[in-house]
Coordinates of C-alpha atoms in Angstrom, one line a residue:
Chain A
G1 CA 9.5 -24.1 -9.5
Q2 CA 10.1 -22.2 -6.3
S3 CA 7.2 -21.1 -4.2
L4 CA 6.4 -20.1 -0.6
E5 CA 2.9 -20.1 0.8
Q6 CA 1.6 -17.9 3.7
P7 CA -1.9 -17.0 4.8
S8 CA -2.8 -13.7 3.2
E9 CA -4.3 -12.1 6.4
V10 CA -4.4 -12.7 10.1
T11 CA -6.3 -10.7 12.7
A12 CA -5.8 -10.8 16.5
V13 CA -6.4 -8.6 19.5
E14 CA -3.8 -6.9 21.6
G15 CA -2.1 -9.1 24.1
A16 CA -2.9 -12.3 22.2
I17 CA -0.5 -14.8 20.5
V18 CA -0.6 -15.3 16.7
Q19 CA 1.2 -17.8 14.5
I20 CA 2.0 -17.2 10.9
N21 CA 2.8 -20.3 8.9
C22 CA 5.1 -20.6 5.9
T23 CA 5.5 -23.6 3.6
Y24 CA 8.1 -23.7 0.9
Q25 CA 9.1 -25.5 -2.2
T26 CA 12.5 -24.4 -3.5
S27 CA 15.3 -25.9 -5.5
G28 CA 17.8 -25.4 -2.7
F29 CA 17.5 -24.5 1.0
Y30 CA 20.0 -22.7 3.1
G31 CA 17.7 -21.1 5.7
L32 CA 14.3 -19.5 6.4
S33 CA 14.1 -15.8 7.4
W34 CA 11.3 -13.6 8.5
Y35 CA 10.8 -9.9 7.7
Q36 CA 8.4 -7.3 8.9
Q37 CA 7.2 -4.5 6.7
H38 CA 5.0 -1.6 7.8
D39 CA 2.9 0.1 5.2
G40 CA 5.1 2.4 3.1
G41 CA 8.2 1.2 4.9
A42 CA 11.1 -1.1 4.1
P43 CA 11.3 -4.7 5.3
T44 CA 13.2 -5.2 8.5
F45 CA 14.8 -8.5 9.5
L46 CA 13.2 -10.4 12.4
S47 CA 14.8 -13.9 12.5
Y48 CA 16.6 -16.6 10.7
N49 CA 16.5 -20.4 11.1
A50 CA 19.0 -22.7 9.4
L51 CA 18.4 -25.7 11.6
D52 CA 15.3 -27.4 12.9
G53 CA 13.8 -26.0 16.1
L54 CA 12.7 -22.8 17.7
E55 CA 14.6 -19.6 17.8
E56 CA 13.4 -17.0 20.3
T57 CA 14.0 -13.2 20.1
G58 CA 12.0 -11.3 22.7
R59 CA 8.3 -11.5 21.8
F60 CA 9.0 -13.1 18.5
S61 CA 9.9 -16.7 17.9
S62 CA 10.5 -18.6 14.7
F63 CA 10.4 -22.3 14.1
L64 CA 11.7 -24.5 11.3
S65 CA 11.1 -28.1 10.3
R66 CA 13.2 -28.9 7.2
S67 CA 11.7 -32.4 6.8
D68 CA 8.2 -30.8 6.5
S69 CA 9.5 -27.7 4.5
Y70 CA 7.6 -25.7 7.0
G71 CA 8.2 -22.8 9.4
Y72 CA 6.3 -20.4 11.4
L73 CA 6.6 -17.0 13.1
L74 CA 5.1 -16.7 16.6
L75 CA 4.3 -13.3 17.9
Q76 CA 3.4 -13.1 21.6
E77 CA 1.9 -10.3 23.7
L78 CA 0.7 -8.6 20.5
Q79 CA 0.9 -4.8 20.4
M80 CA -0.8 -2.4 18.0
K81 CA 2.5 -1.6 16.5
D82 CA 2.8 -5.2 15.3
S83 CA 0.2 -4.5 12.7
A84 CA 2.2 -5.0 9.5
S85 CA 3.0 -7.4 6.7
Y86 CA 5.2 -10.4 7.5
F87 CA 7.2 -12.2 4.9
C88 CA 9.0 -15.5 5.1
A89 CA 12.0 -15.9 2.8
V90 CA 14.1 -18.8 1.8
R91 CA 17.8 -18.5 0.8
D92 CA 18.2 -21.1 -1.9
G93 CA 21.8 -20.5 -2.8
G94 CA 25.0 -21.3 -1.0
N95 CA 27.6 -18.8 0.1
Y96 CA 28.5 -18.0 -3.5
G97 CA 25.1 -16.8 -4.7
Q98 CA 22.3 -15.9 -2.4
N99 CA 19.0 -16.0 -4.2
F100 CA 16.3 -15.1 -1.7
V101 CA 12.8 -16.2 -2.5
F102 CA 10.1 -14.3 -0.6
G103 CA 6.6 -15.4 0.2
P104 CA 3.6 -13.3 -0.7
G105 CA 3.3 -11.9 2.8
T106 CA 0.8 -12.1 5.6
R107 CA -1.0 -8.9 6.7
L108 CA -1.4 -8.9 10.4
S109 CA -4.1 -6.6 11.9
V110 CA -3.9 -6.2 15.7
L111 CA -7.2 -4.9 17.1
P112 CA -7.6 -3.1 20.5
Chain B
D1 CA 17.6 3.8 9.8
S2 CA 19.2 0.7 8.3
G3 CA 22.3 2.4 7.0
V4 CA 21.4 1.6 3.4
T5 CA 20.7 4.7 1.3
Q6 CA 18.8 4.8 -2.0
T7 CA 18.2 7.7 -4.4
P8 CA 16.0 9.1 -5.6
K9 CA 13.0 8.5 -3.3
H10 CA 10.5 9.0 -6.0
L11 CA 10.8 8.9 -9.7
I12 CA 8.1 9.7 -12.3
T13 CA 8.8 9.0 -15.9
A14 CA 7.1 8.1 -19.2
T15 CA 6.8 4.8 -21.0
G16 CA 9.8 4.0 -23.2
Q17 CA 12.2 6.0 -21.0
R18 CA 15.3 4.8 -19.1
V19 CA 16.1 5.5 -15.4
T20 CA 18.9 4.7 -13.0
L21 CA 18.3 3.9 -9.4
R22 CA 21.2 4.2 -7.0
C23 CA 22.0 2.3 -3.8
S24 CA 24.8 2.7 -1.2
P25 CA 25.2 -0.3 1.1
R26 CA 26.0 -0.2 4.8
S27 CA 29.6 0.4 5.6
G28 CA 31.4 -3.0 5.5
D29 CA 28.7 -4.8 3.6
L30 CA 29.9 -6.4 0.4
S31 CA 26.6 -7.8 -0.9
V32 CA 23.9 -5.7 -2.6
Y33 CA 20.6 -7.1 -3.6
W34 CA 17.8 -5.5 -5.7
Y35 CA 14.1 -6.3 -5.3
Q36 CA 11.0 -5.1 -7.0
Q37 CA 7.7 -4.8 -5.0
S38 CA 4.6 -4.1 -7.0
L39 CA 1.4 -2.9 -5.4
D40 CA 0.2 -5.5 -2.9
Q41 CA 2.8 -7.9 -4.1
G42 CA 5.6 -9.6 -2.4
L43 CA 9.2 -8.9 -2.9
Q44 CA 10.7 -10.2 -6.2
F45 CA 14.4 -10.8 -6.1
L46 CA 16.1 -9.3 -9.1
I47 CA 19.9 -9.6 -8.7
Q48 CA 22.7 -9.9 -6.2
Y49 CA 26.2 -8.5 -6.4
Y50 CA 29.1 -9.3 -4.1
N51 CA 32.2 -7.1 -4.1
G52 CA 31.6 -6.0 -7.6
E53 CA 30.7 -9.4 -9.1
E54 CA 27.3 -10.7 -10.1
R55 CA 26.5 -13.6 -7.8
A56 CA 22.8 -14.5 -8.3
K57 CA 20.1 -13.6 -10.7
G58 CA 16.4 -13.8 -10.1
N59 CA 13.4 -12.6 -12.2
I60 CA 15.2 -9.7 -13.8
L61 CA 14.0 -8.6 -17.2
E62 CA 16.4 -8.2 -20.0
R63 CA 15.5 -4.5 -20.1
F64 CA 16.9 -4.2 -16.6
S65 CA 20.6 -4.3 -15.7
A66 CA 22.7 -3.6 -12.7
Q67 CA 26.2 -3.2 -11.6
Q68 CA 28.3 -2.7 -8.5
F69 CA 31.1 -0.2 -8.5
P70 CA 34.6 -0.4 -6.8
D71 CA 33.2 1.8 -4.0
L72 CA 30.5 -0.9 -3.5
H73 CA 27.6 1.4 -4.5
S74 CA 25.2 -0.2 -7.0
E75 CA 23.0 1.1 -9.7
L76 CA 19.9 -0.5 -11.3
N77 CA 19.2 0.6 -14.8
L78 CA 15.7 0.2 -16.2
S79 CA 15.1 0.8 -19.8
S80 CA 12.2 0.9 -22.3
L81 CA 10.0 1.4 -19.4
E82 CA 6.4 0.0 -19.4
L83 CA 3.5 0.8 -17.2
G84 CA 3.9 -2.5 -15.4
D85 CA 7.3 -1.5 -14.2
S86 CA 5.7 0.9 -11.8
A87 CA 6.8 -0.4 -8.4
L88 CA 8.8 0.1 -5.3
Y89 CA 12.4 -0.9 -5.9
F90 CA 14.4 -1.9 -2.8
C91 CA 18.1 -2.3 -2.4
A92 CA 19.4 -4.4 0.5
S93 CA 22.9 -5.2 1.7
S94 CA 24.3 -7.9 4.0
P95 CA 27.6 -8.5 5.8
P96 CA 30.2 -10.7 4.2
S97 CA 30.0 -14.4 5.1
G98 CA 32.2 -15.3 8.0
S99 CA 31.5 -12.0 9.7
G100 CA 29.3 -13.8 12.2
S101 CA 27.2 -16.9 12.5
G102 CA 24.5 -16.5 9.9
S103 CA 24.9 -12.8 9.8
Y104 CA 25.0 -12.7 6.0
N105 CA 21.5 -14.1 6.1
E106 CA 20.3 -10.8 7.5
Q107 CA 19.6 -8.2 4.9
F108 CA 19.3 -4.5 5.6
F109 CA 16.9 -2.8 3.3
G110 CA 17.1 0.7 2.1
P111 CA 14.0 3.0 2.1
G112 CA 13.2 2.2 -1.5
T113 CA 12.7 4.1 -4.7
R114 CA 9.1 4.5 -5.8
L115 CA 9.0 4.4 -9.6
T116 CA 5.9 5.6 -11.4
V117 CA 5.7 5.1 -15.2
L118 CA 3.0 7.1 -16.9

């Protein structure tokens, strides 16, 4: 079967650094993406990794290790507005069909 | 604003009924995806269309169907509705492959349609 695992909740204080892990088991793998979703809102794209290593985009970085079927999202200099749910997602289809499997999400609470 | 539009924003209906949800992708995007998000649940991929053609199917029930029209807008039809179908339904679109390195891996989500089945 296909499954992604993430911690259900993470709490941190403003200005801190937090890492949200994601492990996956899918029939195919064409990349790992991360999305942020505020309560009542739509998911918004944060990052994408197709190859091993670290991708940095401002305060957010994402890492992938394909041999370990593992990735993480690193959020630095946390702000209150970062309080949201974060989903990892694997694209398990090639260019023809793109079946995205989403993880259950991690609810991040940033405290003052 | 992602550029993806969905109508209606809210829909309240009764069990056994049929509804149609509508989605217009961003200008230039050829792929449309449909997702279901139940309360406190993750996103469940339902189906993907690319330029009018079905490309990938996820956990979509037989009571549900979708299509993408020549103008690229898409509709998700839900029939014989059950209480458990109450959820947020999101539509997303992505650029065509080849339009930029990995760009088609970025999905732009619409605001969603909240369906309540009573």
